[in-house]
Amino acid sequence: IFCFIQTISGSAILASSPPFITSVSPSHGGTEGGSRITIFGYNFAQKGIFSQYNVFIGGEPCDVIHYYSSDGQIVCLTPKCTTLFCQDTNWQGNHAVSLDVYVQTVESILGTSTVFTYSGQFTPEVLRMSSYTWGTATSYIAGKITAAYLDDVTIYIGGGGNMGSSNAAYIGEAGDINSELWGNSGYWWGYEDYVIYYRPPVDMSSGVYNLSLVVQDLEQVGWGSGTARTFPKQFPIAYIDSYGDYQHHNLYTAALSGAPYSVCLFPQISKVFPAVGSIAGGTDLTIMGSGFSTNSSNNIVYVGGQRCQVIAADFNTIKCKTIAVDDESIDSFKSSLHYSKTNVDGTVQPIPSKQIAWEHNSSRSYGSSGWLVKLWDLNAYYANKFPDSAVRLSFGLHQALSFGLYFDVGWDWANQLGYKSKAGESSFYVADYTTTLVAPYTGIYYFYIMNTDDYASIYGSNYTAAGKGKETLLVSATLSYPPNVQLANVVKSAGVQLTIGQRYNLRTRVVNSGGPDYIRLAVKVKPQFVNGTNYLVDGLNSGFVQLPEEVNPVPEKFSGQFMHHHSLKDIQILSLSMDYFLEVQEITIWGIKTGANIDSGNYAIIIQNDPDTSLCATLTVSSSASQISNAMECAVNTYVSPTRIECGSFSVAKKTQTTTLADGSQSTTLTLTVTFERDNVFPYTLLGVNTEALIGTSNLTSVVKRTRFHSTYPSGDFTLEYRDQKNVLTSVAVPYNADRKAMQDIFQQQISPKINVNVELSQYYNSYQWTITFINPRGFVPLLHINASTVIGDHVTSAVTKYQNGSTTSLWFDPIPAWMTEIPLREMASSQDLSNAEVYVRGDTGDILKSVCDSTGDTGNNKLGMVKGQETSCSYSYKANVTAVVSNFSMTEIDADYTQINIYGSNFQLAGSNKAFVTVTIASHYCNITTFYDDFIGCVVESVTWGNHVPQVSISGYGYALIATKDVLYFAQSVYSISPEVGSMAGGQLVTIHGRGLRPNASIQFVGVQIPCEIVHWKSTAIVCRTPASTSAFTSLPSSLPSSKPSISPFSKPSSEPTTRPSSIPTLQPYSYPTGLPTTRPSNVPSQKPSAVPTSLPTITPTSVPLSVPTRKPSPMPSVKKTIIPSQKPAFLQTTTPTIQPMLSTESPTHIPSREPSQQPQTFTLIEIPSSRPSTNPNTHPSSCPSRKPLTKPSTLPTQSPFRQ
């Protein structure tokens, strides 16, 4: 027997001894779980390869953090409480559950237990929060923060909130963007609206996420810990919560994809470099910011209204290349050019474009997500004039329009934002909230104003390229509330027909005449579908057009998650009321003698027949009602035993009436009406009055009587009837005073577990109103019915009011989401803001979010986080002064491989005189620059693919040069040689075709073979392909060149040809080539195939010296005869793309065909050479091979080739 021992606390403990818990810290945690606890003890880590341990709290596993755990302690994150107590999200009690540790050894499973307490009152809560944020924005959460120190708090954006997760937001050290919390003071107790500011991570992609707050009691203060409660309630339209500050706890909503979220993380643009570029495109842009996707295809970029081709991206940077502006703008620019210089060849050049003040005016002027806010003071209001020159404050609001300067920025918002009123009080102002709504669906849109303070109107207009169209007043509203209903006044506009992707301008004018301010806008949408598709209609042709990439298509069937948040909820209000009043007794004293210089004495009120109470309640005729009330309360609390007190609070009304007697004195009647401020079922003891110390007349008398009994104390149940959508009736008994949770349970448990409702209760004495919002079932719910005949009370009345009909065909967005809006740049003060960079990012859920323009960095004022940002941060412009212009060009062929290109124009030296900053390509072929001036570029290019091409000039940092001519350069295709000339009839041989102008999409076929030669490698001077098997046994030598149509041809129009110009055959004069080039075959070119490869280069050279020298030595001349380069451009071009079919031949052709594209090009024929002429019977082999079998398809694979190589 082997015994393993270890020493703990000085005693020997066997390794196989059971585990033991000594303590748990902290011993209590939040009901949502996530509390980091440490279980102290020993024997947790048993010896042996099979040893492991698990922890359970309340029967649920506690997530062990093994890094911090050992034999003497276990660290784990508590699970969410699942007991009945914890199901109520407002529960504030404490409930102890079992904490069990099980250790598995090779022998058995050992366990130990203790208790852990779930505490509702120590559970942190998030009550309010920013719903939208971005990289440098300072956002906030507010609620019950049960932490002692700021270090105990962590805010996570998505990712589940695991400790150490990279998605933790920045909250800083104490004194940075947050002050220190309570320390050991315990002041947080009962303070449930503490604000913590944060900045989201900059190393994560934008999208919709769920925010979580986690508090840990790391300093062992003994306060709350764990994940905070959030409140995903579904409130009715314009619900006002118990705080009365217009904020609500509806922290969750759903994006268009159906993904639920509590915070939307926008992408952010902080800088665009360079900020200007060529109107021809080609500018390499770097967009810096945050929230971009590392998957380049998920970033959609526009600059100056044009798409920018994304090249690379990470979380903080996008690199893209601009494209040219639209054709109409290019034509407009060309019309502004003035030609002022004549070249040597007679062509003219435009003046340098940097002298032309031309800037692209983009019709796409869409700004950041959000609203543009402008404020005027009351001087403008009284004058009824609101020009931009009188604007006192303007800023962008990148949030949903559920906003109040007082509530969101603070009571000193004017100082915080720099608002300077010239009309005195800053809370008197007029504001315009303007946005461009991007319709997510085709359908009818209804706009709602709610909770406005004091007056608001919504105006709408169609979006046009020139800005907003004629405005129409949609709806107006003033602040008012229906009586006894905890719902604000809601005003609805008429419907507006919009199509998916359409932009519609909204302007909300708010007038605030002092005090707090607030405005909230919502929209209801009735989508329209055609053939199962939410469509986009072309206004001109009434047809279907393709959606822009940044607009998501909409499915006809919305997800359950989406409908949970955005279906129009059925809302019904149950009302139960009855008379309520308190008991009243009246004391009347007649005949009190009063008058000048007369002491009337005093009297005493006796309570509950206790004479001692008169010692405190001694009063005079002149005692006020409040003095009488205070004396009575003093008497009760001083002389009556607490167990006998019937009522300890009284309100008194006093009345006196005086008459003059015959002797000149006065007789006064004193009447005191006493209301007992306490509910009672049985009548109170009558009050008494002692008048012995009063000076009265002969008829001094007093009386006490009960003038009103307390209202009947209510009791009993009322009957609630619910008829479902299948017409099944369910009746349940409901207590007359059911609280919110009880009413919710009645619907969800007693009526049907399939029902899901939110209940809000408004109570005023014996009047009750339950607002029932049906989450499930969705859509229309038949009207509920109440029978209150069994409720005991005075004048009991009941009613059911349908506040809103539910609908599954209408969608509800409250407030209008910020991702559905754009700041209208044309409403801003300066035209410099018109051409902006736009970044759309497709998140993991599929939702597409637009960027916020903000280069302000981290603001020092936390409250300004949601109102900061500058649209000029995204500025980008296409401008003429940074655009090079190509006016014309020409070409000269140097030899069989190289061509000289001459390019004329202006602004070629925008980046400097170093030619390294300029690149010239022709059909993607690099052209080596040999001569470089501001108005001229000379370069040499190797073989260019066959076709019409335009040279492309690219200037580093500026982009492409604009081609101001319709001319093109024609490059011919020639086949020089093929190697090898003989190959296997079984195919599979690699053949190299040498030539000039060869295209990558050529179709190479050999005569008599239907299957093309498979291209395995291409460049414009050589194609390597793998031959197919021959479809015939033998091929005879041709007697002459084939007359059939050539078959080396592109499958389609070459991609290297211009995509926009020329659109037709150019009508320009032919190009002029050097006259020194030979027009006939040189004498030194052999007329027959040479017997060996030449030992020196061919001597075919132009008679004139080329303008440049090739960058490399040309390859040796081919072993077969080549055609002569034509001396001039063909007089016309073929309307169909010419093709050339190669033909292998054992002999040189008898003549050299012309290279004019109208004639047949040179061809070759593949020859398969047999060992001897075949016999008459093709199925037999020649006599020289008598042992060979007939040429038939073998039944099995041969072991060797049946043909001689």
PDB file of C-alpha atoms in Angstrom, residues 325-543:
ATOM      1  CA  VAL A 325     -16.196  60.812 -61.988  1.00  0.00           C
ATOM      2  CA  ASP A 326     -19.308  60.315 -64.090  1.00  0.00           C
ATOM      3  CA  ASP A 327     -19.183  60.872 -67.867  1.00  0.00           C
ATOM      4  CA  GLU A 328     -21.333  63.980 -67.663  1.00  0.00           C
ATOM      5  CA  SER A 329     -18.891  65.637 -65.266  1.00  0.00           C
ATOM      6  CA  ILE A 330     -15.903  64.642 -67.422  1.00  0.00           C
ATOM      7  CA  ASP A 331     -17.563  66.146 -70.490  1.00  0.00           C
ATOM      8  CA  SER A 332     -18.230  69.290 -68.477  1.00  0.00           C
ATOM      9  CA  PHE A 333     -14.571  69.496 -67.554  1.00  0.00           C
ATOM     10  CA  LYS A 334     -13.373  68.886 -71.104  1.00  0.00           C
ATOM     11  CA  SER A 335     -15.573  71.687 -72.340  1.00  0.00           C
ATOM     12  CA  SER A 336     -13.710  74.049 -70.011  1.00  0.00           C
ATOM     13  CA  LEU A 337     -10.304  73.215 -71.496  1.00  0.00           C
ATOM     14  CA  HIS A 338      -8.627  75.830 -73.699  1.00  0.00           C
ATOM     15  CA  TYR A 339      -6.133  74.558 -76.264  1.00  0.00           C
ATOM     16  CA  SER A 340      -3.179  76.860 -76.484  1.00  0.00           C
ATOM     17  CA  LYS A 341      -0.086  74.933 -77.605  1.00  0.00           C
ATOM     18  CA  THR A 342       0.750  73.320 -80.928  1.00  0.00           C
ATOM     19  CA  ASN A 343       2.993  70.248 -80.912  1.00  0.00           C
ATOM     20  CA  VAL A 344       5.605  69.395 -83.534  1.00  0.00           C
ATOM     21  CA  ASP A 345       3.253  66.950 -85.210  1.00  0.00           C
ATOM     22  CA  GLY A 346       0.567  69.615 -85.563  1.00  0.00           C
ATOM     23  CA  THR A 347      -1.636  68.553 -82.643  1.00  0.00           C
ATOM     24  CA  VAL A 348      -2.589  71.040 -79.955  1.00  0.00           C
ATOM     25  CA  GLN A 349      -2.500  70.749 -76.160  1.00  0.00           C
ATOM     26  CA  PRO A 350      -4.813  72.187 -73.495  1.00  0.00           C
ATOM     27  CA  ILE A 351      -3.580  74.682 -70.950  1.00  0.00           C
ATOM     28  CA  PRO A 352      -2.472  73.060 -67.672  1.00  0.00           C
ATOM     29  CA  SER A 353      -5.499  71.950 -65.672  1.00  0.00           C
ATOM     30  CA  LYS A 354      -4.108  73.463 -62.493  1.00  0.00           C
ATOM     31  CA  GLN A 355      -5.056  76.826 -63.978  1.00  0.00           C
ATOM     32  CA  ILE A 356      -8.711  75.789 -64.248  1.00  0.00           C
ATOM     33  CA  ALA A 357     -10.919  76.370 -61.207  1.00  0.00           C
ATOM     34  CA  TRP A 358     -13.141  73.319 -61.746  1.00  0.00           C
ATOM     35  CA  GLU A 359     -14.372  71.018 -58.968  1.00  0.00           C
ATOM     36  CA  HIS A 360     -16.612  67.996 -59.231  1.00  0.00           C
ATOM     37  CA  ASN A 361     -20.026  68.742 -57.748  1.00  0.00           C
ATOM     38  CA  SER A 362     -21.234  65.352 -56.574  1.00  0.00           C
ATOM     39  CA  SER A 363     -24.956  64.674 -56.618  1.00  0.00           C
ATOM     40  CA  ARG A 364     -24.348  62.180 -53.809  1.00  0.00           C
ATOM     41  CA  SER A 365     -24.077  64.433 -50.753  1.00  0.00           C
ATOM     42  CA  TYR A 366     -24.842  61.999 -47.966  1.00  0.00           C
ATOM     43  CA  GLY A 367     -23.353  62.703 -44.557  1.00  0.00           C
ATOM     44  CA  SER A 368     -22.813  60.752 -41.359  1.00  0.00           C
ATOM     45  CA  SER A 369     -25.514  58.753 -39.656  1.00  0.00           C
ATOM     46  CA  GLY A 370     -27.671  61.016 -37.498  1.00  0.00           C
ATOM     47  CA  TRP A 371     -29.291  64.442 -37.378  1.00  0.00           C
ATOM     48  CA  LEU A 372     -28.115  68.001 -37.967  1.00  0.00           C
ATOM     49  CA  VAL A 373     -29.168  70.341 -35.138  1.00  0.00           C
ATOM     50  CA  LYS A 374     -29.470  74.132 -35.467  1.00  0.00           C
ATOM     51  CA  LEU A 375     -30.542  76.449 -32.621  1.00  0.00           C
ATOM     52  CA  TRP A 376     -31.917  79.990 -32.801  1.00  0.00           C
ATOM     53  CA  ASP A 377     -32.815  82.230 -29.879  1.00  0.00           C
ATOM     54  CA  LEU A 378     -36.223  83.806 -29.287  1.00  0.00           C
ATOM     55  CA  ASN A 379     -35.304  86.919 -31.257  1.00  0.00           C
ATOM     56  CA  ALA A 380     -35.484  84.805 -34.396  1.00  0.00           C
ATOM     57  CA  TYR A 381     -38.722  83.236 -33.169  1.00  0.00           C
ATOM     58  CA  TYR A 382     -40.441  86.574 -32.630  1.00  0.00           C
ATOM     59  CA  ALA A 383     -39.184  87.813 -35.995  1.00  0.00           C
ATOM     60  CA  ASN A 384     -40.265  84.514 -37.585  1.00  0.00           C
ATOM     61  CA  LYS A 385     -37.013  84.447 -39.563  1.00  0.00           C
ATOM     62  CA  PHE A 386     -34.470  81.648 -39.263  1.00  0.00           C
ATOM     63  CA  PRO A 387     -31.513  82.270 -41.571  1.00  0.00           C
ATOM     64  CA  ASP A 388     -28.220  80.408 -41.173  1.00  0.00           C
ATOM     65  CA  SER A 389     -26.580  83.695 -40.246  1.00  0.00           C
ATOM     66  CA  ALA A 390     -28.701  83.814 -37.079  1.00  0.00           C
ATOM     67  CA  VAL A 391     -27.892  80.258 -35.952  1.00  0.00           C
ATOM     68  CA  ARG A 392     -26.495  80.378 -32.392  1.00  0.00           C
ATOM     69  CA  LEU A 393     -25.454  76.723 -32.183  1.00  0.00           C
ATOM     70  CA  SER A 394     -25.119  73.867 -34.680  1.00  0.00           C
ATOM     71  CA  PHE A 395     -23.921  70.291 -34.183  1.00  0.00           C
ATOM     72  CA  GLY A 396     -24.408  66.745 -35.402  1.00  0.00           C
ATOM     73  CA  LEU A 397     -26.405  64.318 -33.285  1.00  0.00           C
ATOM     74  CA  HIS A 398     -25.308  60.775 -34.099  1.00  0.00           C
ATOM     75  CA  GLN A 399     -28.101  59.222 -32.076  1.00  0.00           C
ATOM     76  CA  ALA A 400     -31.739  58.369 -32.469  1.00  0.00           C
ATOM     77  CA  LEU A 401     -33.973  61.398 -32.055  1.00  0.00           C
ATOM     78  CA  SER A 402     -34.991  60.692 -28.480  1.00  0.00           C
ATOM     79  CA  PHE A 403     -33.168  63.657 -27.119  1.00  0.00           C
ATOM     80  CA  GLY A 404     -33.304  66.555 -24.730  1.00  0.00           C
ATOM     81  CA  LEU A 405     -30.560  69.091 -24.160  1.00  0.00           C
ATOM     82  CA  TYR A 406     -31.520  69.319 -20.502  1.00  0.00           C
ATOM     83  CA  PHE A 407     -31.737  65.561 -19.908  1.00  0.00           C
ATOM     84  CA  ASP A 408     -28.873  64.347 -22.115  1.00  0.00           C
ATOM     85  CA  VAL A 409     -26.291  67.118 -21.677  1.00  0.00           C
ATOM     86  CA  GLY A 410     -27.362  68.585 -18.333  1.00  0.00           C
ATOM     87  CA  TRP A 411     -29.006  71.631 -16.823  1.00  0.00           C
ATOM     88  CA  ASP A 412     -26.009  73.740 -17.872  1.00  0.00           C
ATOM     89  CA  TRP A 413     -26.143  72.519 -21.488  1.00  0.00           C
ATOM     90  CA  ALA A 414     -25.808  76.070 -22.824  1.00  0.00           C
ATOM     91  CA  ASN A 415     -22.377  76.463 -21.214  1.00  0.00           C
ATOM     92  CA  GLN A 416     -21.364  72.925 -22.099  1.00  0.00           C
ATOM     93  CA  LEU A 417     -22.163  73.392 -25.793  1.00  0.00           C
ATOM     94  CA  GLY A 418     -21.247  77.058 -26.104  1.00  0.00           C
ATOM     95  CA  TYR A 419     -24.759  78.266 -26.883  1.00  0.00           C
ATOM     96  CA  LYS A 420     -24.949  82.040 -26.628  1.00  0.00           C
ATOM     97  CA  SER A 421     -28.443  83.436 -26.706  1.00  0.00           C
ATOM     98  CA  LYS A 422     -28.935  87.098 -27.539  1.00  0.00           C
ATOM     99  CA  ALA A 423     -32.429  86.986 -26.116  1.00  0.00           C
ATOM    100  CA  GLY A 424     -31.623  86.329 -22.459  1.00  0.00           C
ATOM    101  CA  GLU A 425     -32.682  83.002 -20.987  1.00  0.00           C
ATOM    102  CA  SER A 426     -30.982  80.163 -22.880  1.00  0.00           C
ATOM    103  CA  SER A 427     -33.835  77.705 -22.269  1.00  0.00           C
ATOM    104  CA  PHE A 428     -35.980  79.783 -24.617  1.00  0.00           C
ATOM    105  CA  TYR A 429     -34.999  78.678 -28.118  1.00  0.00           C
ATOM    106  CA  VAL A 430     -36.113  77.312 -31.471  1.00  0.00           C
ATOM    107  CA  ALA A 431     -34.345  74.217 -32.869  1.00  0.00           C
ATOM    108  CA  ASP A 432     -34.382  72.397 -36.188  1.00  0.00           C
ATOM    109  CA  TYR A 433     -33.514  68.687 -36.181  1.00  0.00           C
ATOM    110  CA  THR A 434     -32.893  67.734 -39.815  1.00  0.00           C
ATOM    111  CA  THR A 435     -32.047  64.378 -41.368  1.00  0.00           C
ATOM    112  CA  THR A 436     -32.329  62.358 -44.556  1.00  0.00           C
ATOM    113  CA  LEU A 437     -34.282  59.173 -43.924  1.00  0.00           C
ATOM    114  CA  VAL A 438     -33.017  56.202 -45.966  1.00  0.00           C
ATOM    115  CA  ALA A 439     -36.078  54.009 -46.430  1.00  0.00           C
ATOM    116  CA  PRO A 440     -35.315  50.399 -45.425  1.00  0.00           C
ATOM    117  CA  TYR A 441     -38.506  49.128 -47.092  1.00  0.00           C
ATOM    118  CA  THR A 442     -40.862  49.943 -49.887  1.00  0.00           C
ATOM    119  CA  GLY A 443     -44.108  50.936 -48.242  1.00  0.00           C
ATOM    120  CA  ILE A 444     -46.102  53.652 -46.496  1.00  0.00           C
ATOM    121  CA  TYR A 445     -44.409  55.592 -43.686  1.00  0.00           C
ATOM    122  CA  TYR A 446     -46.254  57.250 -40.789  1.00  0.00           C
ATOM    123  CA  PHE A 447     -44.293  59.603 -38.541  1.00  0.00           C
ATOM    124  CA  TYR A 448     -45.095  60.188 -34.862  1.00  0.00           C
ATOM    125  CA  ILE A 449     -44.191  63.018 -32.489  1.00  0.00           C
ATOM    126  CA  MET A 450     -44.316  62.253 -28.800  1.00  0.00           C
ATOM    127  CA  ASN A 451     -43.213  63.724 -25.482  1.00  0.00           C
ATOM    128  CA  THR A 452     -42.483  67.073 -27.072  1.00  0.00           C
ATOM    129  CA  ASP A 453     -41.731  70.097 -24.932  1.00  0.00           C
ATOM    130  CA  ASP A 454     -43.294  72.493 -25.775  1.00  0.00           C
ATOM    131  CA  TYR A 455     -44.238  72.508 -29.472  1.00  0.00           C
ATOM    132  CA  ALA A 456     -43.003  70.574 -32.485  1.00  0.00           C
ATOM    133  CA  SER A 457     -43.783  70.109 -36.166  1.00  0.00           C
ATOM    134  CA  ILE A 458     -42.472  67.631 -38.756  1.00  0.00           C
ATOM    135  CA  TYR A 459     -41.865  68.713 -42.334  1.00  0.00           C
ATOM    136  CA  GLY A 460     -41.056  66.326 -45.179  1.00  0.00           C
ATOM    137  CA  SER A 461     -39.633  66.725 -48.673  1.00  0.00           C
ATOM    138  CA  ASN A 462     -38.250  64.511 -51.400  1.00  0.00           C
ATOM    139  CA  TYR A 463     -34.494  64.311 -51.797  1.00  0.00           C
ATOM    140  CA  THR A 464     -33.103  65.758 -55.023  1.00  0.00           C
ATOM    141  CA  ALA A 465     -29.597  66.256 -56.383  1.00  0.00           C
ATOM    142  CA  ALA A 466     -29.990  69.986 -55.755  1.00  0.00           C
ATOM    143  CA  GLY A 467     -31.047  69.446 -52.142  1.00  0.00           C
ATOM    144  CA  LYS A 468     -34.461  69.140 -50.540  1.00  0.00           C
ATOM    145  CA  GLY A 469     -37.585  69.694 -52.578  1.00  0.00           C
ATOM    146  CA  LYS A 470     -40.688  71.578 -51.532  1.00  0.00           C
ATOM    147  CA  GLU A 471     -41.486  70.899 -47.886  1.00  0.00           C
ATOM    148  CA  THR A 472     -44.840  69.622 -46.693  1.00  0.00           C
ATOM    149  CA  LEU A 473     -46.102  69.925 -43.125  1.00  0.00           C
ATOM    150  CA  LEU A 474     -46.674  66.359 -41.974  1.00  0.00           C
ATOM    151  CA  VAL A 475     -47.871  66.858 -38.385  1.00  0.00           C
ATOM    152  CA  SER A 476     -47.701  69.221 -35.394  1.00  0.00           C
ATOM    153  CA  ALA A 477     -47.974  68.528 -31.672  1.00  0.00           C
ATOM    154  CA  THR A 478     -48.004  70.272 -28.308  1.00  0.00           C
ATOM    155  CA  LEU A 479     -47.185  68.848 -24.906  1.00  0.00           C
ATOM    156  CA  SER A 480     -50.182  67.222 -23.226  1.00  0.00           C
ATOM    157  CA  TYR A 481     -50.983  64.028 -21.354  1.00  0.00           C
ATOM    158  CA  PRO A 482     -54.195  62.032 -21.223  1.00  0.00           C
ATOM    159  CA  PRO A 483     -55.595  61.964 -17.674  1.00  0.00           C
ATOM    160  CA  ASN A 484     -54.494  59.111 -15.422  1.00  0.00           C
ATOM    161  CA  VAL A 485     -52.698  57.311 -18.234  1.00  0.00           C
ATOM    162  CA  GLN A 486     -48.968  56.857 -18.084  1.00  0.00           C
ATOM    163  CA  LEU A 487     -48.668  57.433 -21.802  1.00  0.00           C
ATOM    164  CA  ALA A 488     -47.669  60.666 -23.462  1.00  0.00           C
ATOM    165  CA  ASN A 489     -49.680  62.393 -26.130  1.00  0.00           C
ATOM    166  CA  VAL A 490     -48.834  60.903 -29.535  1.00  0.00           C
ATOM    167  CA  VAL A 491     -49.567  62.632 -32.831  1.00  0.00           C
ATOM    168  CA  LYS A 492     -49.421  60.732 -36.130  1.00  0.00           C
ATOM    169  CA  SER A 493     -48.770  62.089 -39.614  1.00  0.00           C
ATOM    170  CA  ALA A 494     -50.416  61.132 -42.862  1.00  0.00           C
ATOM    171  CA  GLY A 495     -48.752  58.333 -44.808  1.00  0.00           C
ATOM    172  CA  VAL A 496     -45.794  58.941 -47.127  1.00  0.00           C
ATOM    173  CA  GLN A 497     -45.066  56.449 -49.933  1.00  0.00           C
ATOM    174  CA  LEU A 498     -41.356  55.575 -50.149  1.00  0.00           C
ATOM    175  CA  THR A 499     -39.367  52.898 -51.962  1.00  0.00           C
ATOM    176  CA  ILE A 500     -36.496  50.885 -50.543  1.00  0.00           C
ATOM    177  CA  GLY A 501     -33.273  52.888 -50.632  1.00  0.00           C
ATOM    178  CA  GLN A 502     -35.096  56.148 -51.334  1.00  0.00           C
ATOM    179  CA  ARG A 503     -33.963  59.215 -49.416  1.00  0.00           C
ATOM    180  CA  TYR A 504     -36.551  61.482 -47.832  1.00  0.00           C
ATOM    181  CA  ASN A 505     -35.779  64.708 -45.981  1.00  0.00           C
ATOM    182  CA  LEU A 506     -37.241  65.227 -42.508  1.00  0.00           C
ATOM    183  CA  ARG A 507     -37.083  68.472 -40.549  1.00  0.00           C
ATOM    184  CA  THR A 508     -38.475  68.728 -37.036  1.00  0.00           C
ATOM    185  CA  ARG A 509     -38.900  72.197 -35.599  1.00  0.00           C
ATOM    186  CA  VAL A 510     -39.021  72.374 -31.811  1.00  0.00           C
ATOM    187  CA  VAL A 511     -39.977  75.433 -29.749  1.00  0.00           C
ATOM    188  CA  ASN A 512     -38.978  75.379 -26.094  1.00  0.00           C
ATOM    189  CA  SER A 513     -40.351  78.209 -23.960  1.00  0.00           C
ATOM    190  CA  GLY A 514     -38.290  77.469 -20.864  1.00  0.00           C
ATOM    191  CA  GLY A 515     -37.425  74.617 -18.554  1.00  0.00           C
ATOM    192  CA  PRO A 516     -36.498  71.082 -19.645  1.00  0.00           C
ATOM    193  CA  ASP A 517     -36.811  70.128 -23.289  1.00  0.00           C
ATOM    194  CA  TYR A 518     -37.417  66.839 -25.068  1.00  0.00           C
ATOM    195  CA  ILE A 519     -38.335  65.519 -28.508  1.00  0.00           C
ATOM    196  CA  ARG A 520     -38.878  61.969 -29.701  1.00  0.00           C
ATOM    197  CA  LEU A 521     -39.745  60.745 -33.183  1.00  0.00           C
ATOM    198  CA  ALA A 522     -40.970  57.321 -34.198  1.00  0.00           C
ATOM    199  CA  VAL A 523     -42.038  55.810 -37.498  1.00  0.00           C
ATOM    200  CA  LYS A 524     -44.506  53.117 -38.453  1.00  0.00           C
ATOM    201  CA  VAL A 525     -43.942  51.342 -41.764  1.00  0.00           C
ATOM    202  CA  LYS A 526     -46.394  49.240 -43.747  1.00  0.00           C
ATOM    203  CA  PRO A 527     -44.107  47.299 -46.137  1.00  0.00           C
ATOM    204  CA  GLN A 528     -45.352  46.403 -49.591  1.00  0.00           C
ATOM    205  CA  PHE A 529     -44.248  43.248 -51.386  1.00  0.00           C
ATOM    206  CA  VAL A 530     -44.501  42.215 -55.032  1.00  0.00           C
ATOM    207  CA  ASN A 531     -43.981  38.534 -55.778  1.00  0.00           C
ATOM    208  CA  GLY A 532     -42.397  38.060 -52.389  1.00  0.00           C
ATOM    209  CA  THR A 533     -39.915  40.905 -52.834  1.00  0.00           C
ATOM    210  CA  ASN A 534     -39.767  44.287 -51.170  1.00  0.00           C
ATOM    211  CA  TYR A 535     -39.024  46.141 -54.352  1.00  0.00           C
ATOM    212  CA  LEU A 536     -37.289  49.242 -55.597  1.00  0.00           C
ATOM    213  CA  VAL A 537     -39.242  50.977 -58.347  1.00  0.00           C
ATOM    214  CA  ASP A 538     -37.618  52.912 -61.163  1.00  0.00           C
ATOM    215  CA  GLY A 539     -39.613  56.130 -61.223  1.00  0.00           C
ATOM    216  CA  LEU A 540     -39.136  56.516 -64.983  1.00  0.00           C
ATOM    217  CA  ASN A 541     -39.890  53.026 -66.207  1.00  0.00           C
ATOM    218  CA  SER A 542     -41.876  51.662 -63.239  1.00  0.00           C
ATOM    219  CA  GLY A 543     -39.667  48.620 -63.363  1.00  0.00           C
TER     220      GLY A 543
END
